[in-house]
Short mmCIF file of C-alpha atoms in Angstrom, two decimals:
data_model
loop_
_atom_site.label_atom_id
_atom_site.label_comp_id
_atom_site.label_asym_id
_atom_site.label_seq_id
_atom_site.Cartn_x
_atom_site.Cartn_y
_atom_site.Cartn_z
CA MET P 28 -0.39 7.09 43.42
CA ALA P 29 0.90 3.58 42.75
CA GLU P 30 -1.60 3.19 39.92
CA GLU P 31 -0.52 6.54 38.43
CA ASN P 32 3.16 5.54 38.60
CA ASN P 33 2.33 2.21 37.00
CA LEU P 34 0.55 4.00 34.14
CA ARG P 35 3.53 6.31 33.60
CA THR P 36 5.83 3.30 33.52
CA ARG P 37 3.66 1.61 30.93
CA VAL P 38 3.42 4.76 28.78
CA SER P 39 7.20 5.15 28.93
CA GLU P 40 7.63 1.50 28.00
CA VAL P 41 5.30 1.88 25.00
CA PHE P 42 7.20 4.94 23.79
CA ARG P 43 10.63 3.26 24.07
CA VAL P 44 9.55 0.06 22.32
CA PHE P 45 7.80 1.83 19.45
CA LEU P 46 10.63 4.32 19.02
CA TRP P 47 13.01 1.41 18.45
CA LEU P 48 10.55 -0.12 15.99
CA GLY P 49 10.19 3.23 14.24
CA LEU P 50 13.96 3.34 13.77
CA THR P 51 14.38 -0.25 12.58
CA SER P 52 11.13 -1.42 10.92
CA PHE P 53 11.95 -1.38 7.21
CA GLY P 54 9.92 -3.12 4.54
CA GLY P 55 6.40 -1.68 4.57
CA PRO P 56 3.14 -2.58 6.35
CA VAL P 57 3.34 -6.37 6.02
CA ALA P 58 6.88 -6.39 7.40
CA HIS P 59 5.79 -4.07 10.24
CA LEU P 60 3.14 -6.57 11.29
CA GLY P 61 5.85 -9.22 11.43
CA TYR P 62 8.02 -7.00 13.61
CA PHE P 63 5.06 -6.32 15.92
CA ARG P 64 4.28 -10.02 16.24
CA ALA P 65 7.87 -10.86 17.17
CA GLU P 66 8.03 -8.03 19.72
CA PHE P 67 4.62 -8.13 21.38
CA VAL P 68 3.46 -11.73 20.99
CA GLU P 69 6.69 -13.70 21.18
CA ARG P 70 9.06 -11.49 23.20
CA ARG P 71 6.93 -9.35 25.53
CA ARG P 72 3.75 -11.50 25.54
CA TRP P 73 1.42 -8.52 25.70
CA LEU P 74 -1.25 -10.62 23.93
CA SER P 75 -1.81 -14.09 22.52
CA GLU P 76 -1.22 -15.22 18.95
CA ALA P 77 -4.97 -15.52 18.34
CA ALA P 78 -5.70 -12.07 19.81
CA TYR P 79 -2.99 -10.53 17.66
CA ALA P 80 -4.38 -12.18 14.51
CA ASP P 81 -7.82 -10.86 15.44
CA LEU P 82 -6.45 -7.34 15.88
CA VAL P 83 -4.66 -7.47 12.53
CA ALA P 84 -7.88 -8.65 10.86
CA LEU P 85 -9.77 -5.70 12.34
CA CYS P 86 -7.21 -3.12 11.15
CA GLN P 87 -7.05 -4.63 7.67
CA PHE P 88 -10.83 -4.46 7.50
CA LEU P 89 -10.87 -0.69 8.15
CA PRO P 90 -9.66 2.14 5.92
CA GLY P 91 -6.35 3.63 7.04
CA PRO P 92 -2.73 2.57 7.61
CA ALA P 93 -3.11 -0.99 8.92
CA SER P 94 0.28 -1.32 10.63
CA SER P 95 -0.04 2.07 12.37
CA GLN P 96 -3.57 1.19 13.47
CA VAL P 97 -2.29 -2.08 14.96
CA GLY P 98 0.46 -0.16 16.79
CA PHE P 99 -2.07 2.43 18.01
CA ALA P 100 -4.34 -0.36 19.31
CA LEU P 101 -1.44 -2.12 21.05
CA GLY P 102 -0.52 1.13 22.80
CA LEU P 103 -4.17 1.62 23.76
CA MET P 104 -4.35 -1.90 25.13
CA ARG P 105 -1.16 -1.52 27.14
CA ALA P 106 -1.42 2.01 28.54
CA GLY P 107 -4.73 3.59 27.57
CA PRO P 108 -5.11 6.74 25.43
CA TRP P 109 -1.64 8.08 26.33
CA GLY P 110 -0.13 4.74 25.35
CA ALA P 111 -1.91 4.89 21.99
CA ALA P 112 -0.64 8.43 21.36
CA MET P 113 2.94 7.55 22.32
CA ALA P 114 2.89 4.40 20.17
CA TRP P 115 1.92 6.44 17.11
CA LEU P 116 4.31 9.30 17.84
CA ALA P 117 7.33 7.08 18.46
CA PHE P 118 6.69 4.83 15.46
CA THR P 119 6.02 7.74 13.09
CA LEU P 120 8.48 10.45 14.13
CA PRO P 121 11.79 9.00 12.85
CA SER P 122 10.71 8.58 9.22
CA ALA P 123 8.68 11.81 9.24
CA ILE P 124 11.72 13.83 10.35
CA VAL P 125 13.93 12.26 7.68
CA LEU P 126 11.41 12.92 4.91
CA VAL P 127 10.83 16.54 5.95
CA LEU P 128 14.59 17.13 5.94
CA PHE P 129 14.74 15.49 2.51
CA ALA P 130 11.98 17.81 1.27
CA PHE P 131 13.89 20.87 2.48
CA GLY P 132 17.12 19.57 0.95
CA ALA P 133 15.53 18.58 -2.33
CA THR P 134 14.53 22.20 -2.98
CA VAL P 135 18.14 23.38 -2.92
CA LEU P 136 19.96 20.42 -4.47
CA ASP P 137 20.89 20.84 -8.11
CA GLY P 138 23.29 19.49 -10.68
CA PRO P 139 23.40 16.55 -13.12
CA ILE P 140 24.43 13.93 -10.53
CA VAL P 141 21.61 14.84 -8.15
CA SER P 142 19.15 14.97 -11.07
CA ARG P 143 20.10 11.45 -12.12
CA ILE P 144 19.75 10.11 -8.58
CA ILE P 145 16.33 11.75 -8.31
CA HIS P 146 15.36 10.17 -11.64
CA GLY P 147 16.53 6.86 -10.19
CA LEU P 148 14.17 7.39 -7.24
CA LYS P 149 11.28 7.84 -9.66
CA ILE P 150 12.21 4.54 -11.31
CA VAL P 151 12.28 2.93 -7.86
CA ALA P 152 8.64 3.95 -7.48
CA VAL P 153 7.78 1.91 -10.60
CA ALA P 154 9.38 -1.22 -9.13
CA ILE P 155 7.85 -0.71 -5.67
CA VAL P 156 4.31 -0.08 -6.92
CA ALA P 157 4.49 -2.94 -9.46
CA HIS P 158 5.58 -5.27 -6.67
CA ALA P 159 2.74 -4.03 -4.45
CA VAL P 160 0.17 -4.52 -7.24
CA TRP P 161 1.44 -8.03 -7.94
CA GLY P 162 1.39 -9.08 -4.28
CA MET P 163 -2.00 -7.53 -3.56
CA ALA P 164 -3.56 -9.02 -6.69
CA ARG P 165 -2.47 -12.51 -5.67
CA ASN P 166 -3.98 -12.11 -2.20
CA LEU P 167 -7.04 -9.96 -2.88
CA CYS P 168 -8.06 -11.10 -6.39
CA PRO P 169 -7.77 -14.91 -6.23
CA ASP P 170 -10.84 -15.59 -8.39
CA LYS P 171 -12.49 -14.36 -11.60
CA THR P 172 -15.08 -12.25 -9.81
CA ARG P 173 -12.62 -10.16 -7.83
CA THR P 174 -10.26 -9.93 -10.82
CA GLY P 175 -13.16 -8.48 -12.80
CA ILE P 176 -13.89 -5.96 -10.02
CA ALA P 177 -10.23 -4.89 -10.10
CA LEU P 178 -10.30 -4.43 -13.89
CA LEU P 179 -13.48 -2.38 -13.63
CA ALA P 180 -11.74 -0.17 -11.05
CA VAL P 181 -8.80 0.36 -13.44
CA PHE P 182 -11.13 1.62 -16.19
CA THR P 183 -13.09 3.76 -13.73
CA VAL P 184 -10.00 5.54 -12.41
CA LEU P 185 -8.46 6.07 -15.86
CA LEU P 186 -11.70 7.39 -17.34
CA VAL P 187 -12.78 9.52 -14.34
CA SER P 188 -9.73 11.32 -13.00
CA GLY P 189 -9.30 12.71 -9.51
CA PRO P 190 -10.83 11.66 -6.17
CA LEU P 191 -14.27 11.10 -7.75
CA GLY P 192 -12.99 8.21 -9.86
CA GLN P 193 -11.24 6.56 -6.93
CA VAL P 194 -14.17 6.93 -4.53
CA GLY P 195 -16.52 5.66 -7.24
CA ALA P 196 -14.29 2.63 -7.87
CA ILE P 197 -14.29 1.72 -4.15
CA VAL P 198 -18.07 2.21 -3.83
CA PHE P 199 -18.82 0.11 -6.92
CA GLY P 200 -16.30 -2.49 -5.79
CA GLY P 201 -17.94 -2.74 -2.39
CA LEU P 202 -21.41 -3.10 -3.93
CA ALA P 203 -20.17 -5.74 -6.36
CA GLY P 204 -18.55 -7.63 -3.49
CA PHE P 205 -21.76 -7.40 -1.46
CA LEU P 206 -23.66 -9.03 -4.33
CA LEU P 207 -21.08 -11.42 -5.78
CA CYS P 208 -18.46 -12.33 -3.15
CA ARG P 209 -20.52 -14.02 -0.46
CA GLU P 210 -19.01 -17.42 -1.20
CA ALA P 211 -15.61 -16.08 -0.10
CA VAL P 212 -16.81 -15.33 3.45
CA THR P 213 -14.77 -17.10 6.10
CA ALA P 214 -15.75 -18.36 9.51
CA THR P 215 -15.59 -15.93 12.40
CA PRO P 216 -12.64 -16.49 14.77
CA SER P 217 -13.62 -17.69 18.21
CA GLU P 218 -11.47 -15.27 20.22
CA THR P 219 -12.77 -11.76 20.83
CA LEU P 220 -11.01 -8.43 21.27
CA HIS P 221 -11.42 -6.48 24.50
CA PHE P 222 -10.44 -2.80 24.84
CA ALA P 223 -11.30 -0.24 27.49
CA VAL P 224 -13.36 1.80 25.01
CA SER P 225 -17.01 2.40 25.84
CA ARG P 226 -19.77 2.46 23.28
CA SER P 227 -20.35 6.16 23.92
CA VAL P 228 -16.70 6.92 23.14
CA GLY P 229 -17.00 4.79 20.02
CA VAL P 230 -20.06 6.70 18.85
CA ILE P 231 -18.31 10.04 19.49
CA ALA P 232 -15.26 8.89 17.49
CA LEU P 233 -17.44 7.79 14.55
CA GLY P 234 -19.30 11.10 14.74
CA LEU P 235 -16.02 13.04 14.62
CA PHE P 236 -14.85 10.96 11.67
CA ALA P 237 -18.02 11.70 9.69
CA GLY P 238 -18.16 15.32 10.82
CA LEU P 239 -14.61 16.06 9.67
CA LEU P 240 -15.13 14.20 6.38
CA ILE P 241 -18.18 16.33 5.64
CA GLY P 242 -17.12 19.57 7.33
CA LEU P 243 -13.57 20.03 6.09
CA PRO P 244 -14.56 20.39 2.41
CA LEU P 245 -17.04 23.08 3.47
CA LEU P 246 -14.28 24.97 5.32
CA ALA P 247 -11.67 24.49 2.60
CA GLY P 248 -10.81 27.74 0.86
CA SER P 249 -10.97 29.87 3.98
CA ALA P 250 -7.36 29.11 4.98
CA VAL P 251 -4.43 27.25 3.44
CA TRP P 252 -4.04 24.91 6.41
CA LEU P 253 -7.71 23.93 6.12
CA ASP P 254 -7.20 23.14 2.43
CA ILE P 255 -4.28 20.87 3.40
CA ALA P 256 -6.22 19.24 6.22
CA ASP P 257 -9.15 18.56 3.89
CA ALA P 258 -7.00 16.98 1.15
CA PHE P 259 -4.97 14.73 3.45
CA TYR P 260 -7.87 13.81 5.75
CA ARG P 261 -9.89 12.66 2.74
CA SER P 262 -6.95 10.61 1.49
CA GLY P 263 -6.50 8.94 4.88
CA ALA P 264 -10.22 8.25 5.18
CA LEU P 265 -10.51 6.46 1.83
CA VAL P 266 -7.41 4.26 1.90
CA PHE P 267 -8.50 0.62 1.99
CA GLY P 268 -5.38 -1.50 2.40
CA GLY P 269 -3.00 1.22 3.59
CA GLY P 270 0.59 1.55 2.45
CA HIS P 271 1.03 2.01 -1.27
CA VAL P 272 -2.70 2.45 -1.88
CA VAL P 273 -2.42 6.02 -0.62
CA LEU P 274 -0.30 6.89 -3.67
CA PRO P 275 -3.14 7.46 -6.19
CA LEU P 276 -5.26 9.29 -3.62
CA LEU P 277 -2.47 11.71 -2.73
CA GLN P 278 -1.51 12.10 -6.37
CA ALA P 279 -5.06 13.18 -7.16
CA GLU P 280 -5.08 15.68 -4.27
CA VAL P 281 -1.67 17.35 -4.61
CA VAL P 282 -0.48 16.76 -8.19
CA GLU P 283 -3.70 17.15 -10.19
CA SER P 284 -4.50 20.25 -8.11
CA GLY P 285 -1.16 21.79 -9.15
CA TRP P 286 0.25 22.02 -5.62
CA ILE P 287 3.22 19.73 -6.36
CA THR P 288 4.87 18.69 -9.63
CA PRO P 289 4.77 15.03 -10.70
CA ASP P 290 8.59 14.88 -10.50
CA ALA P 291 8.68 16.14 -6.89
CA PHE P 292 5.88 13.75 -5.96
CA LEU P 293 7.58 10.64 -7.33
CA THR P 294 10.99 11.68 -5.99
CA GLY P 295 9.57 11.83 -2.47
CA TYR P 296 7.69 8.58 -2.92
CA GLY P 297 10.92 6.87 -3.95
CA ALA P 298 12.74 8.33 -0.95
CA ALA P 299 9.94 7.17 1.36
CA GLN P 300 10.80 3.57 0.46
CA ALA P 301 14.28 3.96 1.98
CA VAL P 302 13.17 4.94 5.49
CA PRO P 303 11.71 2.77 8.26
CA GLY P 304 8.28 3.25 9.75
CA PRO P 305 4.88 3.84 8.10
CA LEU P 306 4.66 4.85 4.44
CA PHE P 307 2.01 7.42 5.41
CA THR P 308 4.84 9.67 6.60
CA PHE P 309 5.18 10.48 2.89
CA ALA P 310 2.48 13.03 3.78
CA ALA P 311 5.04 14.96 5.85
CA TYR P 312 7.30 15.30 2.79
CA LEU P 313 4.39 16.55 0.68
CA GLY P 314 3.20 18.96 3.38
CA ALA P 315 6.68 20.48 3.62
CA LEU P 316 6.59 21.33 -0.11
CA LEU P 317 3.09 22.76 -0.31
CA PRO P 318 2.87 26.43 -1.36
CA GLY P 319 1.42 29.23 0.75
CA ILE P 320 2.38 27.84 4.17
CA ASN P 321 5.48 27.38 6.31
CA GLY P 322 7.05 24.03 5.37
CA LEU P 323 7.19 22.68 8.91
CA VAL P 324 3.59 23.70 9.63
CA GLY P 325 2.45 22.15 6.36
CA ALA P 326 4.25 18.90 7.23
CA ILE P 327 2.62 18.70 10.68
CA VAL P 328 -0.89 19.46 9.36
CA ALA P 329 -0.57 16.93 6.53
CA LEU P 330 0.85 14.24 8.83
CA LEU P 331 -1.87 14.63 11.46
CA ALA P 332 -4.67 14.88 8.90
CA ILE P 333 -3.77 11.67 7.07
CA PHE P 334 -3.53 9.55 10.24
CA ILE P 335 -6.49 10.90 12.24
CA PRO P 336 -9.35 9.32 10.22
CA GLY P 337 -7.94 5.80 10.52
CA PHE P 338 -7.53 6.18 14.28
CA LEU P 339 -11.02 7.65 14.74
CA LEU P 340 -12.51 4.74 12.81
CA LEU P 341 -10.53 2.23 14.86
CA VAL P 342 -11.67 3.71 18.18
CA GLY P 343 -15.21 3.97 16.86
CA VAL P 344 -15.40 0.35 15.73
CA LEU P 345 -13.62 -1.31 18.67
CA PRO P 346 -16.69 -1.50 20.96
CA PHE P 347 -18.81 -3.01 18.15
CA TRP P 348 -16.33 -5.11 16.19
CA ASN P 349 -16.95 -8.52 17.76
CA ARG P 350 -20.61 -8.32 16.80
CA PHE P 351 -20.20 -6.61 13.42
CA ARG P 352 -17.70 -9.13 12.02
CA GLN P 353 -20.28 -11.90 12.41
CA TRP P 354 -22.26 -10.24 9.61
CA GLY P 355 -21.19 -12.18 6.52
CA SER P 356 -22.33 -9.41 4.18
CA ALA P 357 -19.76 -7.06 5.73
CA GLN P 358 -16.99 -9.49 4.84
CA ALA P 359 -18.31 -9.79 1.28
CA LEU P 360 -18.49 -6.02 0.89
CA MET P 361 -14.90 -5.59 2.03
CA ARG P 362 -13.66 -8.27 -0.36
CA GLY P 363 -15.12 -6.30 -3.24
CA ALA P 364 -13.68 -3.02 -1.94
CA ASN P 365 -10.25 -4.60 -1.53
CA ALA P 366 -10.34 -5.92 -5.11
CA ALA P 367 -11.18 -2.40 -6.29
CA VAL P 368 -8.17 -1.13 -4.37
CA VAL P 369 -5.95 -3.42 -6.45
CA GLY P 370 -7.40 -1.84 -9.58
CA ILE P 371 -6.86 1.69 -8.27
CA LEU P 372 -3.23 0.94 -7.52
CA GLY P 373 -2.85 -0.72 -10.93
CA ALA P 374 -4.12 2.44 -12.61
CA ALA P 375 -1.65 4.50 -10.56
CA LEU P 376 1.15 2.22 -11.74
CA TYR P 377 0.45 3.43 -15.25
CA GLN P 378 -0.38 7.08 -14.51
CA PRO P 379 1.57 8.85 -13.04
CA VAL P 380 4.24 6.33 -11.97
CA TRP P 381 5.12 4.63 -15.27
CA THR P 382 4.48 7.55 -17.63
CA SER P 383 6.64 9.91 -15.54
CA ALA P 384 9.63 7.61 -15.00
CA ILE P 385 9.93 5.18 -17.92
CA ILE P 386 11.06 7.27 -20.87
CA GLY P 387 13.48 4.83 -22.52
CA PRO P 388 14.79 1.25 -22.61
CA TYR P 389 17.39 1.84 -19.88
CA GLU P 390 14.75 3.08 -17.45
CA PHE P 391 12.60 0.05 -18.26
CA ALA P 392 15.52 -2.32 -17.62
CA LEU P 393 16.30 -0.56 -14.33
CA ALA P 394 12.67 -0.74 -13.16
CA LEU P 395 12.47 -4.43 -14.12
CA SER P 396 15.67 -5.08 -12.17
CA GLY P 397 14.16 -3.42 -9.11
CA PHE P 398 10.99 -5.49 -9.42
CA LEU P 399 13.01 -8.73 -9.64
CA LEU P 400 15.19 -7.73 -6.69
CA LEU P 401 12.02 -7.30 -4.64
CA SER P 402 10.02 -10.29 -5.85
CA VAL P 403 12.67 -12.93 -6.63
CA TRP P 404 15.74 -12.01 -4.59
CA LYS P 405 13.52 -10.76 -1.72
CA LEU P 406 15.75 -7.78 -0.97
CA PRO P 407 14.29 -5.21 1.46
CA ALA P 408 12.81 -2.10 -0.11
CA TRP P 409 15.45 0.23 1.31
CA ALA P 410 18.24 -1.83 -0.31
CA VAL P 411 16.47 -1.75 -3.67
CA VAL P 412 16.08 2.03 -3.35
CA ILE P 413 19.85 2.41 -2.92
CA VAL P 414 20.69 0.08 -5.83
CA ILE P 415 18.27 1.63 -8.32
CA ALA P 416 18.95 5.23 -7.25
CA LEU P 417 22.66 4.64 -7.85
CA GLY P 418 21.75 2.97 -11.12
CA GLY P 419 20.22 6.28 -12.10
CA LEU P 420 23.75 7.69 -12.30
CA LEU P 421 24.30 5.52 -15.38
CA ILE P 422 21.27 6.79 -17.27
CA PRO P 423 22.46 8.00 -20.68
CA VAL P 424 22.17 11.75 -21.15
#
């Protein structure tokens, strides 16, 4: 009984802490990792600095939303499976609710003022994605080899549209890294991660991940909710780097398929920058707008589908990670895949972000201002969203 009460106390603690973080963690995945470090390493001392760095390295290695995976793992470490579930729910729910409400409101709002603000949100997306490309390129493409991989990914995505081009770019990037990026391999950290996840559970999780990735496309077409689950699960399963990298994958799934207009897509993406919590909650906004299904049901299906693959991979890899990361070829492969991710996001910066929002010199000046506010003045993303969205009111008719 005492052990059960202790578990409930820990689960409740995890929920309260992550709910506060979900309400206050602005700034995207990198900022979230800083918030987590301050809260769980410095303040609560749930784990050491070295263990936290090791956990972050693991989650950045895997496809999926890195900051949410770190939060999920911290909840798992603190209070088992229920702690992991509560950590994700509490961190995700605030921004998901706001974006679903925005989706419902955006369908009824009309008028020139609202239209200009929405156009301002599309311009915000240009600044945000450009800033993400710049930052990721500096970190993930520091040499000629990885810069070349990124450029190859740009051409691949622009020449082969849709998910095929993006998957191909990541596969080719990983192979190129495997062959050419071995000199970039770093030494393995000495500290190891320990989670109460058995190898059998890990194998089951990896089996579920693969089974859903293969099975959902076979079931798609039999029901609308299965079509949504397939599209968003595939996007979540192929996102190396998390955060803004999901933009081109989702754009290929919901815009090129005709489910959502480019304007509605970029409007929601701009609004997603103004809320705290994980950027993957953008999926809830998209799910609420999808045709042929109740908006709330669509939002829930899309939200669950985009997060599940990253969590299944994390649980599947945890029992084997300490051994796998010693394989230098794995590190080389991921360096190539990460460079390809930069190229994919660079291609998305052009199409659809730039081509849909920058239609004149004023829009260009506004987008450049947003980029400088982010990169030079270091303003938080939500503040830049407000400034540029209001700047949209001044767009000449």
